[in-house]
PDB file of C-alpha atoms in Angstrom:
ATOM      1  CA  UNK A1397      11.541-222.784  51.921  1.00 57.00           C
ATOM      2  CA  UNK A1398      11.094-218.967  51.261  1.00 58.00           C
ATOM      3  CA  UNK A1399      14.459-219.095  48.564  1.00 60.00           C
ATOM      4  CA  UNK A1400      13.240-222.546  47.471  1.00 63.00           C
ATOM      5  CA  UNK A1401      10.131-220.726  46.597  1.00 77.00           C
ATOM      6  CA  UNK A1402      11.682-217.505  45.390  1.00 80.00           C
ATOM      7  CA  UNK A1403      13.565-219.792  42.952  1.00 84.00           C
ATOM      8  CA  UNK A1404      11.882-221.603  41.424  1.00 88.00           C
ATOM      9  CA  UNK A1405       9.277-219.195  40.460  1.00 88.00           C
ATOM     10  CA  UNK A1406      11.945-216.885  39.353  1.00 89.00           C
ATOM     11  CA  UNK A1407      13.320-220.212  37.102  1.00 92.00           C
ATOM     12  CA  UNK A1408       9.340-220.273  35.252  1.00 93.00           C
ATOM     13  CA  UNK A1409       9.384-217.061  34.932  1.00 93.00           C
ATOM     14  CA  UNK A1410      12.606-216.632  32.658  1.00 95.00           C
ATOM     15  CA  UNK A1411      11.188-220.028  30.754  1.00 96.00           C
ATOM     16  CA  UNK A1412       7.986-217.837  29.841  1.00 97.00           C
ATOM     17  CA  UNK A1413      10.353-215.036  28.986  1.00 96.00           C
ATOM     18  CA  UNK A1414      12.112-216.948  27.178  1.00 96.00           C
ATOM     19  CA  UNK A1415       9.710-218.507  24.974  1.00 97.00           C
ATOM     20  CA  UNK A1416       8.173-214.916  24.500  1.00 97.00           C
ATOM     21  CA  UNK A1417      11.356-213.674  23.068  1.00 96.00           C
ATOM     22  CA  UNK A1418      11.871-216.797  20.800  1.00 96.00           C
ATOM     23  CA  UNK A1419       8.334-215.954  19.555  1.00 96.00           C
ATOM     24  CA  UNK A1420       9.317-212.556  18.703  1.00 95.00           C
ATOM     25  CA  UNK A1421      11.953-213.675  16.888  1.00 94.00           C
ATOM     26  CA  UNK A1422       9.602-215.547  14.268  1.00 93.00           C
ATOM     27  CA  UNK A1423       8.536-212.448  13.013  1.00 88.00           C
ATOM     28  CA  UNK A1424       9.692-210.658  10.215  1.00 86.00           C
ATOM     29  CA  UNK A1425       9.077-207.242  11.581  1.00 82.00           C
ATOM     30  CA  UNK A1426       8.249-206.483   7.943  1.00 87.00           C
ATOM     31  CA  UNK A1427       5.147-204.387   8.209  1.00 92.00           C
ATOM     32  CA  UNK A1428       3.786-202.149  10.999  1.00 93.00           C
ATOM     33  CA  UNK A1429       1.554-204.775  12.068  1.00 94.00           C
ATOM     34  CA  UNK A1430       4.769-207.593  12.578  1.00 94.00           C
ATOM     35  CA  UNK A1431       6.749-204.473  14.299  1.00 96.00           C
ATOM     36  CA  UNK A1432       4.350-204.138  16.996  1.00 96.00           C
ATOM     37  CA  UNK A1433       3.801-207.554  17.611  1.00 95.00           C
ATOM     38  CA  UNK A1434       7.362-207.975  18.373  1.00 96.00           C
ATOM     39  CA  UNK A1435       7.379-205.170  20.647  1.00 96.00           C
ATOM     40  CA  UNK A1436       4.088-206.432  22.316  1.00 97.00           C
ATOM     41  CA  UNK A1437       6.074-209.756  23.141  1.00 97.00           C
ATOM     42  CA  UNK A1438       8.952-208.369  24.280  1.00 97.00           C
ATOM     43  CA  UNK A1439       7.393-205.896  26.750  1.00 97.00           C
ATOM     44  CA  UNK A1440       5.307-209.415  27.891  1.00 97.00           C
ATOM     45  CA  UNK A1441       8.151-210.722  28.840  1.00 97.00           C
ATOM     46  CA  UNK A1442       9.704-207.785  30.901  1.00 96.00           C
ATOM     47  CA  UNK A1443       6.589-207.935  32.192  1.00 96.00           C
ATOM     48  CA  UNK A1444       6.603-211.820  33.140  1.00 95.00           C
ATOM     49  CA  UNK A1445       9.948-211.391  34.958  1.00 94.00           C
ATOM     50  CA  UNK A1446       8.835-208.436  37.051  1.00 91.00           C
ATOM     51  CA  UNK A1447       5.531-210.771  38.389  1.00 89.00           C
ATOM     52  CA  UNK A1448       7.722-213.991  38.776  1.00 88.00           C
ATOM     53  CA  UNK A1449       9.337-211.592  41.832  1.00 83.00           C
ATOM     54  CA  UNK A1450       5.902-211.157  43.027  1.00 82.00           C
ATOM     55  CA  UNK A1451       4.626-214.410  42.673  1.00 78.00           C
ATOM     56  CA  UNK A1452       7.780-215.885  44.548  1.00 69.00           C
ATOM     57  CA  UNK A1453       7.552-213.490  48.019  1.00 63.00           C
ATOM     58  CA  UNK A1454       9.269-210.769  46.743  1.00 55.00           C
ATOM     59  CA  UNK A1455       7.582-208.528  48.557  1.00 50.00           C
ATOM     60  CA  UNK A1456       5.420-210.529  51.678  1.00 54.00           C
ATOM     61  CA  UNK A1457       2.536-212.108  49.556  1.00 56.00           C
ATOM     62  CA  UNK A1458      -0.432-211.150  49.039  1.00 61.00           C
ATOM     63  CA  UNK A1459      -2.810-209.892  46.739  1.00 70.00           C
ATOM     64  CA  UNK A1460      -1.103-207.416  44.010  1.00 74.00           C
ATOM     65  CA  UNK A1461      -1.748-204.308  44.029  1.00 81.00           C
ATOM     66  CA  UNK A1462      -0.269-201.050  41.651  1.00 85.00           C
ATOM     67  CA  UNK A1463       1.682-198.163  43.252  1.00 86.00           C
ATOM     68  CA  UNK A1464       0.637-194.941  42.317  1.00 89.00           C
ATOM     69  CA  UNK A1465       3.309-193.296  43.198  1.00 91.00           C
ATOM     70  CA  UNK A1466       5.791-195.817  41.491  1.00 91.00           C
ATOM     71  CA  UNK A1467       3.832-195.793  37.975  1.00 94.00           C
ATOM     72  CA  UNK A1468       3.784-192.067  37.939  1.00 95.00           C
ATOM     73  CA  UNK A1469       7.560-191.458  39.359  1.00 95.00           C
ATOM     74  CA  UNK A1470       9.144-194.355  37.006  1.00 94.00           C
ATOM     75  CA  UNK A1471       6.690-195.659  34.773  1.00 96.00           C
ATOM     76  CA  UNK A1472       5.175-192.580  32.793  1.00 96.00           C
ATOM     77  CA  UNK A1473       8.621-191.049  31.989  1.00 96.00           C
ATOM     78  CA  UNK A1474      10.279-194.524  31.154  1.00 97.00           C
ATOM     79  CA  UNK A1475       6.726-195.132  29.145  1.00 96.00           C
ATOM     80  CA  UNK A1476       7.332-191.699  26.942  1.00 96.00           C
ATOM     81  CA  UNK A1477      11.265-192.035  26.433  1.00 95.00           C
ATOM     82  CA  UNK A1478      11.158-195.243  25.532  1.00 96.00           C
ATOM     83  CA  UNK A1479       7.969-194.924  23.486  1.00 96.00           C
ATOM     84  CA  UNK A1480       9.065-191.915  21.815  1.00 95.00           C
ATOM     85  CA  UNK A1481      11.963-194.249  20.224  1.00 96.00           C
ATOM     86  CA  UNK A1482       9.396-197.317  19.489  1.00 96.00           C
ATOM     87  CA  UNK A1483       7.270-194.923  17.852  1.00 95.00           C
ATOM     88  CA  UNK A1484       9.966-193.502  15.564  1.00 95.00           C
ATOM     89  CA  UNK A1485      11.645-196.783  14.535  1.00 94.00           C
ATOM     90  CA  UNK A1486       8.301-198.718  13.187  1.00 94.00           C
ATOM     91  CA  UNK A1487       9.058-200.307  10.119  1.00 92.00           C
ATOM     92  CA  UNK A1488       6.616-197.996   7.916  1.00 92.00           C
ATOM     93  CA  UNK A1489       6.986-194.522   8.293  1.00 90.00           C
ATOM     94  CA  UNK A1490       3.590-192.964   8.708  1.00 93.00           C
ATOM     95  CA  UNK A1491       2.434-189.539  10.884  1.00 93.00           C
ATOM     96  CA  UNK A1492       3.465-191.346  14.418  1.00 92.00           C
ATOM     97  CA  UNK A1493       7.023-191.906  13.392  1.00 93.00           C
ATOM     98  CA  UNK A1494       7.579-188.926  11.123  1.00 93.00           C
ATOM     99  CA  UNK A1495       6.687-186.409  13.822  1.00 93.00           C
ATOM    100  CA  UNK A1496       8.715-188.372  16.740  1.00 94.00           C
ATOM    101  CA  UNK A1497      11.767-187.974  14.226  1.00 94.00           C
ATOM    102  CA  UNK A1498      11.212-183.905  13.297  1.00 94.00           C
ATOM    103  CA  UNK A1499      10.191-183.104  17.106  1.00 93.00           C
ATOM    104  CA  UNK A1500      13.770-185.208  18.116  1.00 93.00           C
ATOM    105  CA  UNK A1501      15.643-183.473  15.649  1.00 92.00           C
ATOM    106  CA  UNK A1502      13.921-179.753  16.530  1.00 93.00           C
ATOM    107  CA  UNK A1503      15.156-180.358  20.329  1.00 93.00           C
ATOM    108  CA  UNK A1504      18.540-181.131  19.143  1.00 93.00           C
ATOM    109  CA  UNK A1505      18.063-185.114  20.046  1.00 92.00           C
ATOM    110  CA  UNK A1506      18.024-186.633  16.185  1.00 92.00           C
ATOM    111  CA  UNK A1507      21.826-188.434  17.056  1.00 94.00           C
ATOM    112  CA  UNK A1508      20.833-189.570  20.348  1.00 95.00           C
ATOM    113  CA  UNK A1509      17.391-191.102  18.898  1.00 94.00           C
ATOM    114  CA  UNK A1510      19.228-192.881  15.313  1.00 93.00           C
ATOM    115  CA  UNK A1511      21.675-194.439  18.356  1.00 95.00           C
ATOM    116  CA  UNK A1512      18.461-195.540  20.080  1.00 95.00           C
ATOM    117  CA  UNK A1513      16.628-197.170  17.557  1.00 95.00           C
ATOM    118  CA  UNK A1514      18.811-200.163  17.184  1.00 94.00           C
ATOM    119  CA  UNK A1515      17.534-200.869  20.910  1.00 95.00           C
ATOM    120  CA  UNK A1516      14.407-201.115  20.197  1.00 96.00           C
ATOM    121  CA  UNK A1517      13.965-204.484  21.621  1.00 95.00           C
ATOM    122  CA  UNK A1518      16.170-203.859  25.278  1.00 96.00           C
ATOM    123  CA  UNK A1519      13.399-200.933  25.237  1.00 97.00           C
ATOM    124  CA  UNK A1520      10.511-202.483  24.833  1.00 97.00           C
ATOM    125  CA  UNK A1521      11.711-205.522  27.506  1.00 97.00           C
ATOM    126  CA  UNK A1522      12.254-202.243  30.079  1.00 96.00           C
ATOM    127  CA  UNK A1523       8.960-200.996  29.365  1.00 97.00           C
ATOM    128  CA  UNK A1524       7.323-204.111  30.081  1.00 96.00           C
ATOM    129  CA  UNK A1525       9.840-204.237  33.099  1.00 95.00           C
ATOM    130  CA  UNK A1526       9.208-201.484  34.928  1.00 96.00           C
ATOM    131  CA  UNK A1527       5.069-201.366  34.744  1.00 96.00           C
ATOM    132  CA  UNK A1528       5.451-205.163  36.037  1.00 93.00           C
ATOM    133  CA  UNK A1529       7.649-203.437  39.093  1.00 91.00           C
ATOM    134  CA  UNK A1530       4.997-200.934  39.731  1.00 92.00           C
ATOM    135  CA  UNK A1531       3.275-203.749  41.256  1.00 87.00           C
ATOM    136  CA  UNK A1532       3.276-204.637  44.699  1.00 78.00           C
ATOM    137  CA  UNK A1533       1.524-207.174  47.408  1.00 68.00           C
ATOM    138  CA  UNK A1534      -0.222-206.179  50.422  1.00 62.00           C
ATOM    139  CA  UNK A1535       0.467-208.889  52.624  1.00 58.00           C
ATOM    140  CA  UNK A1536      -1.066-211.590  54.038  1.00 56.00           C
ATOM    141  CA  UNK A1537      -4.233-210.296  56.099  1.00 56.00           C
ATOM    142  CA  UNK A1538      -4.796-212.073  59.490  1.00 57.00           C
ATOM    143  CA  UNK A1539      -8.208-212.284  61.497  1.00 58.00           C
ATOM    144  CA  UNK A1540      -7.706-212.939  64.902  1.00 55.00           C
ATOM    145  CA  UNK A1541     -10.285-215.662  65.845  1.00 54.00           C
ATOM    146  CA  UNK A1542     -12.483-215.275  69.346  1.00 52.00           C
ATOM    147  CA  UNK A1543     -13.588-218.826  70.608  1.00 52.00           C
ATOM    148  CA  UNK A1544     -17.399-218.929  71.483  1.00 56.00           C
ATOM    149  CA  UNK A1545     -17.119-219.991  74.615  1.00 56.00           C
ATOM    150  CA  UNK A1546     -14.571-217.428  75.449  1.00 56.00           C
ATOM    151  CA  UNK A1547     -15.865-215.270  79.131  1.00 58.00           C
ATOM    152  CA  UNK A1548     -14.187-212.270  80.412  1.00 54.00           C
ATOM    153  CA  UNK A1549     -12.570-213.481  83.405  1.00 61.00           C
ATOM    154  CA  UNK A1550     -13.876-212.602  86.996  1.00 60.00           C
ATOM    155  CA  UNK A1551     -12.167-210.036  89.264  1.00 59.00           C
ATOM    156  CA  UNK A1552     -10.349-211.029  92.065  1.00 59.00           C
ATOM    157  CA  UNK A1553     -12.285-209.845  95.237  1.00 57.00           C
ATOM    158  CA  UNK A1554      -9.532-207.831  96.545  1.00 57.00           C
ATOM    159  CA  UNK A1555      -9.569-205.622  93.161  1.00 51.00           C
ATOM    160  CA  UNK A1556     -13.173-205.547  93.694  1.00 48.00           C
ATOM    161  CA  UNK A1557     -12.957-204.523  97.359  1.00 53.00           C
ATOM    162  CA  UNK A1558     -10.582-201.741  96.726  1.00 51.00           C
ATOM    163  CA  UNK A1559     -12.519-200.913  94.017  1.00 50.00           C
ATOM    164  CA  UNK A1560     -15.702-200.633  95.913  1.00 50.00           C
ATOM    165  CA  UNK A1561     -14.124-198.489  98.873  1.00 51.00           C
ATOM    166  CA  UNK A1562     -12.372-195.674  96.377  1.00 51.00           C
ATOM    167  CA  UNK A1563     -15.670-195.062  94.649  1.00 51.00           C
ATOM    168  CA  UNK A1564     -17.165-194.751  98.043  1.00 50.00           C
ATOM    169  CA  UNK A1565     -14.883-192.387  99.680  1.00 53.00           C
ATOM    170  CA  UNK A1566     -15.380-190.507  95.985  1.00 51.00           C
ATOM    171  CA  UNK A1567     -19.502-190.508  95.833  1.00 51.00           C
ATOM    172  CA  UNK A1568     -18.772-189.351 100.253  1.00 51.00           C
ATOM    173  CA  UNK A1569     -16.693-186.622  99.346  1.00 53.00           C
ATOM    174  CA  UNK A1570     -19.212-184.125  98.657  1.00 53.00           C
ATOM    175  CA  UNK A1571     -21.150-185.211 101.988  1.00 50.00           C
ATOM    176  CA  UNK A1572     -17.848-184.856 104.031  1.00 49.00           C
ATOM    177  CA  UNK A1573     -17.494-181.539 102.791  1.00 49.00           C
ATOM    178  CA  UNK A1574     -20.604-180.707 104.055  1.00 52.00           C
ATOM    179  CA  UNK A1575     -19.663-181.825 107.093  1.00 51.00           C
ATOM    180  CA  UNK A1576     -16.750-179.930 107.197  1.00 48.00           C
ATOM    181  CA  UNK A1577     -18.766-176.625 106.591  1.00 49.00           C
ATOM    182  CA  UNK A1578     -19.845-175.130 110.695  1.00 48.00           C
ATOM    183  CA  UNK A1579     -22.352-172.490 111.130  1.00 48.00           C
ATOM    184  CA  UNK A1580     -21.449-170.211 113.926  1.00 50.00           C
ATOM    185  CA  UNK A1581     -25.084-169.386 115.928  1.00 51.00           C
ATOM    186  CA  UNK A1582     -24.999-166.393 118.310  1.00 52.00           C
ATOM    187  CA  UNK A1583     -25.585-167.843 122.104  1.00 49.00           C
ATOM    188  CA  UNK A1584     -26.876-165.901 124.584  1.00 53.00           C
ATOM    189  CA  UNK A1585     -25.291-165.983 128.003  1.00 49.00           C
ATOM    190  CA  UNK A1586     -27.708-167.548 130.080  1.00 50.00           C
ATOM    191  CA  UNK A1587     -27.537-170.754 127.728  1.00 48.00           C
ATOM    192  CA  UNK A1588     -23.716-170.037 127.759  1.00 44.00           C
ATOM    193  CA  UNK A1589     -23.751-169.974 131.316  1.00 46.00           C
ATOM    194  CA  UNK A1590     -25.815-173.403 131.995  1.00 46.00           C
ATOM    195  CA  UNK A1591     -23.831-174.755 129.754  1.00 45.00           C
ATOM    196  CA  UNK A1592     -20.428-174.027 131.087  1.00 45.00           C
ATOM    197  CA  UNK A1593     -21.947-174.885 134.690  1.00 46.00           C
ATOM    198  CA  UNK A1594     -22.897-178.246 133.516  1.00 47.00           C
ATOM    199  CA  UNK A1595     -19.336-179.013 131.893  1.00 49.00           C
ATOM    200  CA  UNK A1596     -17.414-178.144 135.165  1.00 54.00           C
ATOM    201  CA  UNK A1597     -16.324-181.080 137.379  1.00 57.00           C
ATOM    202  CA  UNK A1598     -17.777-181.864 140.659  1.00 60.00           C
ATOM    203  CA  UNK A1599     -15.541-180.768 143.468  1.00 62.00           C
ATOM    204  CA  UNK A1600     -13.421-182.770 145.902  1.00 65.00           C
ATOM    205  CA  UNK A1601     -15.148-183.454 149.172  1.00 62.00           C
ATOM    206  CA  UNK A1602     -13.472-182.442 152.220  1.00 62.00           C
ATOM    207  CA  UNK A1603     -11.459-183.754 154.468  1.00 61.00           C
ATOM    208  CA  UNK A1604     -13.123-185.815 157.384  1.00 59.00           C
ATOM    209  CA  UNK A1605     -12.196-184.395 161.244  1.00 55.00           C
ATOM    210  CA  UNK A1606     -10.393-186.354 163.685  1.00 53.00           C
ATOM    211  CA  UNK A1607      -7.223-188.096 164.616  1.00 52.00           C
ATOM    212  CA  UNK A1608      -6.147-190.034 161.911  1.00 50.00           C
ATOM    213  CA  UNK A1609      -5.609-192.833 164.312  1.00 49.00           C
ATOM    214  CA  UNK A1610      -9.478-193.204 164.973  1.00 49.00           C
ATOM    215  CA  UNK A1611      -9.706-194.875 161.227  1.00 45.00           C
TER     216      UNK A1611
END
């Protein structure tokens, strides 16, 4: 479904594209204003082909959003090459085109620009191009739903049990080490003595008298 997609989106965009260029063909390019009416087309439909991509999944749906990085990495120099030539092949010379020539020619670029101007159009479909691929999508956002009558589940009672008798031996620690603490008393040694004379066992009577026979 995702190529079947991907397709046929790619299929409407080349149509637009295609009718763009045919459009720019109808003009005469004989005046500054025709010359840049042509290039507007033809960068339209660079443009259309990089958002068919977009528009068929390219890159995971989603709303599209620009890269900054991308537009100032690729775009911006691609943007002043490529305009440098547009600007120095319009069909009138005036101050734009004059100055793009003499500033070519000081840097020692004047052949590589007179090769360049009879791709004017390829150049103007990359510029349109490349600022469509500076796009991107950020995806589809999910919400994860929470029923109403969703309830936090009960603990089982022998969580709750051991639960119960941790925290209690934590809250008795401090109490148990109180416990644990003695506090030696001095004891005199008639208490000492009463005391030890109470502990001791009782003795063993003693033996009865007479023949053992008698019993």
């Amino acid at each position: 479904m995702y190529g079947l997609t991907r397709g046929t989106i790619t299929l409407v965009g080349a149509a637009i594209a295609g009718l763009l260029i045919w459009l720019a063909t109808k003009s005469n390019g004989g005046t500054n204003g025709s010359y840049w009416t042509i290039v507007g087309l033809l960068a339209a439909a660079g443009l259309t082909m990089a958002f068919s991509q977009i528009l068929g999944g390219w890159t995971k749906w989603g709303w599209p959003r620009i890269s900054g990085s991308v537009f100032l990495v690729a775009f911006i120099p691609v943007l002043i090459a490529a305009g440098w030539v547009i600007l120095a092949g319009q069909t009138v010379p005036n101050w734009f085109s004059r100055h793009a020539t003499s500033w070519a020619g000081d840097i020692g670029l004047g052949g590589l620009l007179g090769d360049l101007l009879k791709a004017i159009p390829v150049l103007a479909f990359g510029v349109g191009l490349v600022f469509g691929l500076t796009f991107d999508t950020t995806g589809p956002r999910t919400r994860t739903a929470v029923a109403d009558d969703e309830t936090v589940p009960p603990i089982p009672a022998d969580a709750a049990r051991t639960t119960t008798t941790t925290d209690a031996r934590a809250a008795d620690e401090p109490l148990a080490a109180e416990r644990a603490t003695t506090t030696t008393t001095p004891v005199r040694d008639g208490e000492y003595a009463a005391t030890t004379t109470a502990a001791e066992p009782a003795p063993e009577p003693p033996p009865r008298a007479g023949d053992p026979s008698d019993t």
